[in-house]
Coordinates of C-alpha atoms and ligand atoms in Angstrom, one line a residue:
M1 CA -12.3 9.4 8.5
K2 CA -13.7 8.0 11.8
S3 CA -11.3 5.0 12.3
K4 CA -7.8 5.7 13.4
N5 CA -6.3 2.3 13.8
I6 CA -6.4 1.2 10.2
V7 CA -3.5 0.2 8.0
W8 CA -3.6 -0.1 4.2
H9 CA -2.8 -3.7 3.0
T10 CA -1.3 -3.8 -0.5
G11 CA -2.0 -6.9 -2.4
K12 CA 0.2 -8.6 -4.9
I13 CA -1.8 -7.8 -8.0
S14 CA -1.6 -4.1 -8.7
K15 CA -3.8 -2.0 -11.0
A16 CA -0.9 -1.9 -13.5
I17 CA -0.6 -5.7 -13.5
R18 CA -4.3 -6.1 -14.1
Q19 CA -4.3 -3.5 -16.9
R20 CA -1.4 -5.2 -18.7
A21 CA -3.1 -8.6 -18.4
Y22 CA -6.4 -7.2 -19.8
G23 CA -4.7 -5.2 -22.5
H24 CA -6.5 -2.0 -21.8
K25 CA -6.5 0.9 -19.3
S26 CA -9.2 1.4 -16.8
A27 CA -11.1 4.6 -16.1
V28 CA -14.6 5.9 -15.3
I29 CA -16.6 7.4 -18.0
W30 CA -18.8 9.8 -16.1
L31 CA -22.0 10.7 -17.9
T32 CA -23.7 13.8 -16.5
G33 CA -26.7 15.6 -17.8
L34 CA -30.4 16.2 -17.3
S35 CA -32.9 13.4 -16.7
G36 CA -33.9 12.0 -20.1
S37 CA -30.8 13.4 -21.8
G38 CA -29.6 9.9 -22.6
K39 CA -27.0 8.9 -20.1
S40 CA -28.2 5.4 -19.4
T41 CA -29.0 4.7 -23.0
I42 CA -25.6 5.7 -24.2
A43 CA -23.8 3.9 -21.4
A44 CA -25.6 0.6 -22.2
E45 CA -24.8 1.0 -25.9
A46 CA -21.1 1.9 -25.4
E47 CA -20.6 -0.8 -22.8
E48 CA -22.0 -3.5 -25.2
R49 CA -19.7 -2.2 -28.0
L50 CA -16.6 -2.5 -25.7
F51 CA -17.6 -5.7 -24.0
T52 CA -18.1 -7.6 -27.2
Q53 CA -14.5 -6.5 -28.2
G54 CA -13.3 -8.3 -25.1
I55 CA -12.9 -5.3 -22.9
N56 CA -13.7 -5.5 -19.2
T57 CA -16.6 -3.1 -18.5
Y58 CA -19.2 -2.4 -15.9
R59 CA -22.1 0.1 -15.5
L60 CA -23.1 2.1 -12.5
D61 CA -26.5 3.7 -13.0
G62 CA -28.2 6.3 -10.8
D63 CA -31.5 4.6 -10.2
N64 CA -30.0 1.1 -9.9
I65 CA -27.6 2.2 -7.2
R66 CA -30.5 3.8 -5.3
F67 CA -32.2 0.5 -5.1
G68 CA -29.3 -0.9 -3.1
L69 CA -26.1 0.7 -1.9
N70 CA -27.6 4.2 -1.8
Q71 CA -31.2 3.3 -0.7
D72 CA -30.7 5.5 2.4
L73 CA -30.2 8.6 0.3
G74 CA -32.7 11.2 -1.1
F75 CA -32.3 14.1 -3.4
S76 CA -31.3 16.9 -1.0
Q77 CA -28.0 18.7 -1.9
A78 CA -26.3 16.8 0.9
D79 CA -27.7 13.4 -0.2
R80 CA -26.8 14.1 -3.9
K81 CA -23.3 14.9 -2.7
E82 CA -23.0 11.7 -0.7
N83 CA -24.6 9.7 -3.6
V84 CA -21.8 11.0 -5.9
R85 CA -19.1 10.5 -3.3
R86 CA -20.0 6.8 -2.8
I87 CA -20.2 6.2 -6.6
G88 CA -16.8 7.9 -6.9
E89 CA -15.4 5.5 -4.3
V90 CA -17.0 2.5 -6.1
S91 CA -15.6 3.7 -9.4
K92 CA -12.2 3.9 -7.8
L93 CA -12.4 0.3 -6.8
L94 CA -13.6 -0.8 -10.2
I95 CA -10.7 1.2 -11.8
D96 CA -8.3 -0.6 -9.4
A97 CA -9.9 -3.9 -10.6
G98 CA -8.9 -2.9 -14.2
I99 CA -12.4 -2.2 -15.4
I100 CA -13.7 0.5 -17.7
T101 CA -16.7 1.8 -15.8
F102 CA -19.7 3.8 -17.1
A103 CA -21.3 6.0 -14.4
S104 CA -24.6 7.5 -15.4
F105 CA -25.7 10.0 -12.8
I106 CA -27.4 13.4 -13.2
S107 CA -24.7 14.7 -10.8
P108 CA -25.9 18.3 -11.1
Y109 CA -23.3 19.9 -8.9
A110 CA -19.9 20.8 -10.5
A111 CA -18.2 20.6 -7.1
D112 CA -19.4 17.0 -6.6
R113 CA -18.1 15.9 -10.0
E114 CA -14.8 17.6 -9.3
M115 CA -14.6 15.8 -6.0
V116 CA -14.7 12.5 -7.9
R117 CA -12.1 13.7 -10.4
N118 CA -9.8 14.6 -7.5
L119 CA -10.3 11.2 -5.9
L120 CA -8.9 9.5 -9.0
D121 CA -5.5 9.5 -10.7
D122 CA -4.9 11.7 -13.8
G123 CA -6.8 10.5 -16.8
E124 CA -9.1 8.1 -14.9
F125 CA -12.1 10.5 -14.8
I126 CA -13.5 11.0 -18.3
E127 CA -16.4 13.5 -18.0
V128 CA -19.0 13.2 -20.7
Y129 CA -21.5 16.0 -20.8
V130 CA -24.7 14.4 -22.2
K131 CA -26.2 17.7 -23.5
C132 CA -29.8 18.0 -24.4
D133 CA -32.2 20.9 -24.3
L134 CA -34.5 20.8 -21.3
A135 CA -37.6 21.1 -23.6
E136 CA -36.4 18.0 -25.6
C137 CA -35.8 16.0 -22.3
E138 CA -39.2 17.0 -21.2
K139 CA -40.8 15.9 -24.5
R140 CA -39.1 12.5 -24.2
D141 CA -39.9 12.1 -20.5
P142 CA -39.0 8.4 -20.6
K143 CA -40.0 7.8 -17.0
G144 CA -42.8 10.3 -16.8
L145 CA -40.9 12.3 -14.2
Y146 CA -41.1 15.7 -15.8
K147 CA -44.9 15.4 -15.7
K148 CA -44.8 14.6 -12.0
A149 CA -42.3 17.4 -11.4
R150 CA -44.6 19.9 -13.2
N151 CA -47.5 18.7 -11.1
G152 CA -45.5 19.2 -8.0
E153 CA -45.5 15.5 -7.2
I154 CA -41.7 15.5 -7.2
K155 CA -39.9 18.2 -5.4
A156 CA -36.3 19.2 -6.2
F157 CA -36.3 17.9 -9.7
T158 CA -33.2 18.9 -11.7
G159 CA -33.9 21.4 -14.4
I160 CA -37.4 22.2 -13.1
S161 CA -37.1 23.0 -9.4
D162 CA -33.4 22.2 -8.7
P163 CA -30.3 23.4 -10.4
Y164 CA -28.1 21.8 -13.0
E165 CA -24.5 23.1 -13.3
E166 CA -23.1 22.4 -16.8
P167 CA -19.6 21.0 -17.0
E168 CA -17.1 23.7 -18.0
N169 CA -14.4 21.5 -19.4
P170 CA -15.7 18.1 -20.1
E171 CA -13.5 15.6 -21.9
I172 CA -16.4 14.8 -24.2
T173 CA -19.7 16.5 -25.1
V174 CA -22.4 14.6 -26.9
E175 CA -25.5 16.5 -28.0
T176 CA -28.3 14.0 -28.0
D177 CA -30.9 16.4 -29.6
T178 CA -28.8 16.6 -32.7
M179 CA -26.7 13.5 -32.7
D180 CA -28.2 10.0 -32.9
L181 CA -27.3 7.2 -30.4
E182 CA -24.7 5.7 -32.8
E183 CA -22.9 9.0 -33.2
C184 CA -22.8 9.6 -29.4
T185 CA -21.5 6.1 -28.7
E186 CA -18.9 6.4 -31.5
K187 CA -17.6 9.7 -30.1
I188 CA -16.9 8.1 -26.7
I189 CA -15.2 5.0 -28.2
Q190 CA -13.2 7.2 -30.5
Y191 CA -12.0 9.2 -27.5
L192 CA -10.9 6.0 -25.7
R193 CA -9.0 4.9 -28.8
E194 CA -7.3 8.2 -29.5
N195 CA -6.2 8.5 -25.9
H196 CA -4.9 4.9 -25.8
Y197 CA -7.3 3.6 -23.2
I198 CA -8.1 0.8 -25.7
S199 CA -6.4 -0.2 -28.9
Ligands
ATP1 N1 -28.8 10.4 -29.2 C1 -29.4 9.8 -28.2 N2 -28.7 9.3 -27.2 C2 -29.3 8.7 -26.1 N3 -30.7 8.7 -26.0 C3 -31.4 9.2 -27.0 C4 -30.8 9.8 -28.1 N4 -31.8 10.3 -28.9 C5 -33.0 9.9 -28.3 N5 -32.8 9.3 -27.1 C6 -33.8 8.8 -26.2 O1 -33.8 9.6 -25.0 C7 -34.2 8.9 -23.9 C8 -33.0 8.9 -22.9 O2 -33.4 8.2 -21.7 P1 -32.4 7.8 -20.6 O3 -33.1 6.9 -19.6 O4 -31.2 7.2 -21.3 O5 -31.9 9.2 -19.9 P2 -31.1 9.4 -18.6 O6 -30.2 10.6 -19.0 O7 -30.4 8.1 -18.2 O8 -32.1 9.9 -17.6 P3 -32.2 9.7 -16.0 O9 -31.3 10.7 -15.4 O10 -33.6 10.0 -15.6 O11 -31.8 8.3 -15.6 C9 -34.4 7.4 -24.4 O12 -35.8 7.3 -24.6 C10 -33.6 7.4 -25.7 O13 -34.2 6.5 -26.6
MG2 MG1 -30.6 7.0 -16.4

């Protein structure tokens, strides 16, 4: 921290008060996986399911955040770490606001994801491993990025020329090459129900 003369100001409406008023807990559902594995697709679907049930939700998505807040960051290991750190901090604010947040980021480094887990209270970080075979992701190639990575047009592309560290103990794993979108979405919502985030 650079600033020394700062003092936390506590408001009158706490996270607990917000959660009681909203009738559900708040947490970040952190979707990690290869490009094209289905993180954004699943987040959008699950968010719609929850929002239409009256639950306060929001979505943070890798590319979208790089258009704005993180437009100064690239894809080096240090920048990926800073990308994840900032999203972790934004997630923490949204959780404080009582919102169930979906964060869809490749987030290839286990240590960076762990940093976010440690930033949050127990139970507030729900890691979802969106698992999909690299060959299947490459076949889907929804943004044409694998093609560019194979051509050498994109350097440091996760799965091709940059590492992806699989989660060791994710709260949820969805396998998008064997489960359809509905099954993946339902598995996440089921977890939220069973663990009393929502009723
Ligand atoms: N079970 C599934 N769940 C999610 N997506 C699926 C599934 N089966 C097939 N797909 C398809 O896979 C593609 C996933 O693309 P999507 O943009 O969601 O990936 P992503 O993980 O967000 O990638 P990126 O990291 O590049 O943003 C979509 O075209 C989607 O229709
Ligand atoms: Mg995406």
